Amino acid sequence: MTGSIARLKRHPAAPWAGAAIVALALLALPFALAAVGTAWVRITNLAILFVFLSLGLNIVVGFAGLLDLGYVAFYAVGAYVYALLASPHFGIHWPFWAILPLGAAVAALFGVLIGAPTLKLRGDYLAIVTLGFGEIVRIFLNNLSQPVNITNGPQGIARIDPFRLGGIDFSKSDNFLGLSFSGPIKYYYLLLAVLLAVIFINVRLQNSRIGRAWEAIREDEIAARAMGIDTTRVKLLAFSMGATFGGVAGGMFSAIQGFVSPESFVLVESIMVVSMVVLGGMGNVWGVILGAVLLSFVPEILRFTVEPAQKQLFGRMIIEPEVIRMLIFGFALVLVMTLRPGGLWPSTVRKRELAERRP
Amino acid sequence: MSLLEIRGLEVRYGGIRAVKGIDLEVGAGEMVCLIGANGAGKSSTLRAISGLVPTAPGAVRFDGGDFAGIPAFRRARAGLVMVPEGRGVFARLSVEENLAMGAYVRADAEVQPDRARVFEIFPRLAERSRQTAGTLSGGEQQMLAIGRALMSRPKLLALDEPSMGLAPIAAQKILQVIRDINRSGVTVLLVEQNARSALALAHRAYVMESGEITLSGEARALLADPRVREAYLGEAAG
């Protein structure tokens, strides 16, 4: 039995068959989830957005080694660019394919804006400045409602246009091939397509010339300069590319939710994304994806299990699910970092380093 | 004509003048060493040459061009490659990856033969090509730093205390290899505290003392100079 499995694994078509199975599973996933509840499709969509964010932050933190604690600012920028240009707030209704690249570009500009003054900072110091930057952006969004109302302050912007492509409206249900495609399911397929592109770009980046330059500045900046690497340009590129992914994710978030407010872009969100990157495996694209998916789903699963479990055990609710969720979440983080310091799926570089440090 | 020409170079950190207007020249093909005690300003001089601290116009000229305001990475691309103090290898990358990084700015097809040549100079690196640089011994890391610098095909190789922290035999070996590299056509500027070995191998030498050049000339002549013998070679005068 095991022998035949091993033989199957060696078959030249095995990787393709594996990929086909994964692809089919991903295509069937939303219908399976919708059978449980549409909420789960929405949660999955948010999880994919967090994968975008984590992969974007991984460029800055994992590849280039620059600790950014204000990453959510770029998410916010992307979200608000979309919200402002596709809602009744200003009465502007541009199509999404025009706004998304614009949002990405504006986010990239913000990336350079935070990167340029912090070029000489590293580690803790950079973390403090970026943390401040993230808060500044949020506070601006909160207060740019007067004297001229730009962001509508804490009330946020509502009734944001969904994606529309040809005759397809992503907020409404459609019947196709006898299947009912609800709004979240359509968004799921769109997100899946974008996800493929994002993963492809990230894998290519890691093995590219610029990826090697990031690796060099992460290891030793002075030596990198002695190798002829333009460290200034390479760092700004890391910040702006990372921000681009944040901007795209933000724009899609706006369209999917139909509503944005500064409350969605608090510091905890930045910390969440950093946790996803670190827990999954800093510097490894696949590890980071794993981290983002896990940290997006586990809290939701807990939310749906903690309450019934308590009712069954004690007859009533003793601890709020929200409280126990954070408790378990924190405990899991500590556990993973103690047992697997390189993350769940470490990058080869980290793995090597940790293995060799052991006596 | 000199490959590297330094005129009235000053380096200041805040109000302190670490280098007080020195002149120094390195001709193409030469091996020149700069010796002196701790804090004499040798490393500051090298930092100024490689672009890590700013310099005045005309103070540093390389290959006929003024280097004032040229950032460090452009100087490296122009062929002035420094091997930083404390070696500065990419500790978490393998030996091979470190060498590849050395060829970062090159696009030609001769990277492979160059790597073979580095492995020829340092057979130890070939044996450990897949090992992480951080796990190499001090001497091996120094070899790697030099090998990596060679991968960029420097016109001038500037080394900051390559023998520092090495056992005497390893230090001797590294300096010998630097001499061999110079013989193969690479101009070398060597900053060293190990004055005896450096003077024995270099063509010419400069002696630095509290930010100024106090002696200069043929290395062999300096090796015999009583002032040098007393101050740097630990021998009684006379």
CSV table of C-alpha atoms in Angstrom, one decimal, chain A residues 31-168:
chain,number,residue,atom,x,y,z
A,31,PHE,CA,-20.1,26.1,-2.8
A,32,ALA,CA,-19.2,23.8,0.1
A,33,LEU,CA,-18.8,26.8,2.4
A,34,ALA,CA,-22.1,28.3,1.2
A,35,ALA,CA,-23.8,25.1,2.2
A,36,VAL,CA,-22.6,25.7,5.8
A,37,GLY,CA,-23.4,29.4,5.6
A,38,THR,CA,-22.7,32.4,3.4
A,39,ALA,CA,-20.8,34.0,6.3
A,40,TRP,CA,-18.1,31.5,5.7
A,41,VAL,CA,-17.6,32.6,2.1
A,42,ARG,CA,-17.3,36.1,3.4
A,43,ILE,CA,-14.7,35.0,6.0
A,44,THR,CA,-12.8,33.2,3.3
A,45,ASN,CA,-12.8,36.4,1.1
A,46,LEU,CA,-11.4,38.4,4.0
A,47,ALA,CA,-8.8,35.7,4.6
A,48,ILE,CA,-7.6,36.1,1.0
A,49,LEU,CA,-7.4,39.8,1.5
A,50,PHE,CA,-5.2,39.1,4.5
A,51,VAL,CA,-3.1,36.9,2.3
A,52,PHE,CA,-2.5,39.9,0.0
A,53,LEU,CA,-1.6,42.0,3.0
A,54,SER,CA,0.7,39.5,4.5
A,55,LEU,CA,2.5,38.9,1.2
A,56,GLY,CA,2.9,42.6,0.8
A,57,LEU,CA,4.3,43.1,4.3
A,58,ASN,CA,6.5,40.0,3.7
A,59,ILE,CA,8.4,42.0,1.0
A,60,VAL,CA,9.2,44.7,3.5
A,61,VAL,CA,9.8,42.6,6.6
A,62,GLY,CA,10.7,39.1,5.3
A,63,PHE,CA,12.7,40.0,2.2
A,64,ALA,CA,14.2,43.3,3.0
A,65,GLY,CA,14.3,42.9,6.8
A,66,LEU,CA,12.6,46.2,7.6
A,67,LEU,CA,10.2,46.0,10.5
A,68,ASP,CA,7.1,47.9,9.5
A,69,LEU,CA,4.4,48.2,12.2
A,70,GLY,CA,2.2,50.7,10.3
A,71,TYR,CA,1.5,48.6,7.3
A,72,VAL,CA,-2.3,48.9,7.7
A,73,ALA,CA,-1.9,52.5,6.6
A,74,PHE,CA,-1.4,51.4,3.0
A,75,TYR,CA,-4.5,49.2,3.3
A,76,ALA,CA,-6.4,52.3,4.5
A,77,VAL,CA,-5.0,54.4,1.6
A,78,GLY,CA,-6.2,51.8,-1.0
A,79,ALA,CA,-9.5,51.5,0.7
A,80,TYR,CA,-10.2,55.2,0.9
A,81,VAL,CA,-9.1,55.9,-2.7
A,82,TYR,CA,-11.6,53.4,-3.8
A,83,ALA,CA,-14.3,54.6,-1.5
A,84,LEU,CA,-13.9,58.2,-2.5
A,85,LEU,CA,-13.9,57.5,-6.2
A,86,ALA,CA,-16.8,55.0,-6.3
A,87,SER,CA,-19.5,56.2,-3.9
A,88,PRO,CA,-22.2,58.8,-3.5
A,89,HIS,CA,-20.0,60.7,-1.1
A,90,PHE,CA,-18.5,62.8,-3.9
A,91,GLY,CA,-20.9,61.5,-6.5
A,92,ILE,CA,-18.0,60.0,-8.4
A,93,HIS,CA,-18.5,56.5,-9.8
A,94,TRP,CA,-15.4,55.3,-11.6
A,95,PRO,CA,-15.1,51.7,-12.7
A,96,PHE,CA,-13.0,49.5,-10.4
A,97,TRP,CA,-10.4,48.6,-13.1
A,98,ALA,CA,-9.5,52.3,-13.1
A,99,ILE,CA,-9.5,52.9,-9.4
A,100,LEU,CA,-7.6,49.8,-8.2
A,101,PRO,CA,-4.4,50.6,-10.1
A,102,LEU,CA,-4.7,54.2,-9.0
A,103,GLY,CA,-5.2,53.1,-5.4
A,104,ALA,CA,-2.2,50.9,-5.7
A,105,ALA,CA,-0.1,53.8,-7.1
A,106,VAL,CA,-1.2,56.1,-4.3
A,107,ALA,CA,-0.3,53.5,-1.7
A,108,ALA,CA,3.1,53.0,-3.4
A,109,LEU,CA,3.6,56.8,-3.2
A,110,PHE,CA,2.8,56.6,0.6
A,111,GLY,CA,5.3,53.7,0.8
A,112,VAL,CA,8.0,56.0,-0.6
A,113,LEU,CA,6.8,58.8,1.7
A,114,ILE,CA,7.4,56.6,4.8
A,115,GLY,CA,10.5,55.0,3.3
A,116,ALA,CA,12.4,58.1,2.4
A,117,PRO,CA,12.8,59.7,5.8
A,118,THR,CA,13.5,56.4,7.5
A,119,LEU,CA,16.2,55.2,5.2
A,120,LYS,CA,18.8,55.2,8.0
A,121,LEU,CA,16.6,53.5,10.6
A,122,ARG,CA,16.6,49.8,11.4
A,123,GLY,CA,14.9,47.4,13.7
A,124,ASP,CA,13.2,48.9,16.8
A,125,TYR,CA,13.6,52.5,15.6
A,126,LEU,CA,12.1,51.9,12.3
A,127,ALA,CA,9.3,50.0,14.0
A,128,ILE,CA,8.5,53.0,16.2
A,129,VAL,CA,8.4,55.4,13.3
A,130,THR,CA,6.3,53.2,11.1
A,131,LEU,CA,3.9,52.6,14.0
A,132,GLY,CA,3.5,56.4,14.3
A,133,PHE,CA,2.9,56.6,10.5
A,134,GLY,CA,0.1,54.1,10.7
A,135,GLU,CA,-1.6,56.0,13.5
A,136,ILE,CA,-1.1,59.4,11.7
A,137,VAL,CA,-2.9,58.1,8.6
A,138,ARG,CA,-5.8,56.7,10.7
A,139,ILE,CA,-6.1,60.0,12.7
A,140,PHE,CA,-6.1,61.9,9.5
A,141,LEU,CA,-8.9,59.8,8.1
A,142,ASN,CA,-10.8,60.4,11.4
A,143,ASN,CA,-10.4,64.1,11.2
A,144,LEU,CA,-10.5,65.1,7.5
A,145,SER,CA,-14.2,65.8,7.7
A,146,GLN,CA,-13.7,69.5,8.3
A,147,PRO,CA,-13.3,72.2,7.2
A,148,VAL,CA,-13.7,70.4,4.0
A,149,ASN,CA,-15.4,67.0,4.3
A,150,ILE,CA,-13.1,64.6,2.5
A,151,THR,CA,-13.2,61.4,4.5
A,152,ASN,CA,-16.5,61.9,6.4
A,153,GLY,CA,-14.6,61.3,9.7
A,154,PRO,CA,-15.5,58.5,12.0
A,155,GLN,CA,-18.8,57.9,10.3
A,156,GLY,CA,-16.9,56.5,7.4
A,157,ILE,CA,-18.1,56.2,3.8
A,158,ALA,CA,-21.0,54.0,3.0
A,159,ARG,CA,-22.8,52.7,-0.1
A,160,ILE,CA,-19.5,52.1,-2.0
A,161,ASP,CA,-20.0,50.7,-5.4
A,162,PRO,CA,-19.4,47.0,-5.9
A,163,PHE,CA,-17.3,45.7,-8.7
A,164,ARG,CA,-19.1,45.7,-12.0
A,165,LEU,CA,-17.7,44.0,-15.1
A,166,GLY,CA,-19.8,44.0,-18.3
A,167,GLY,CA,-23.3,43.0,-17.1
A,168,ILE,CA,-22.1,41.3,-14.0
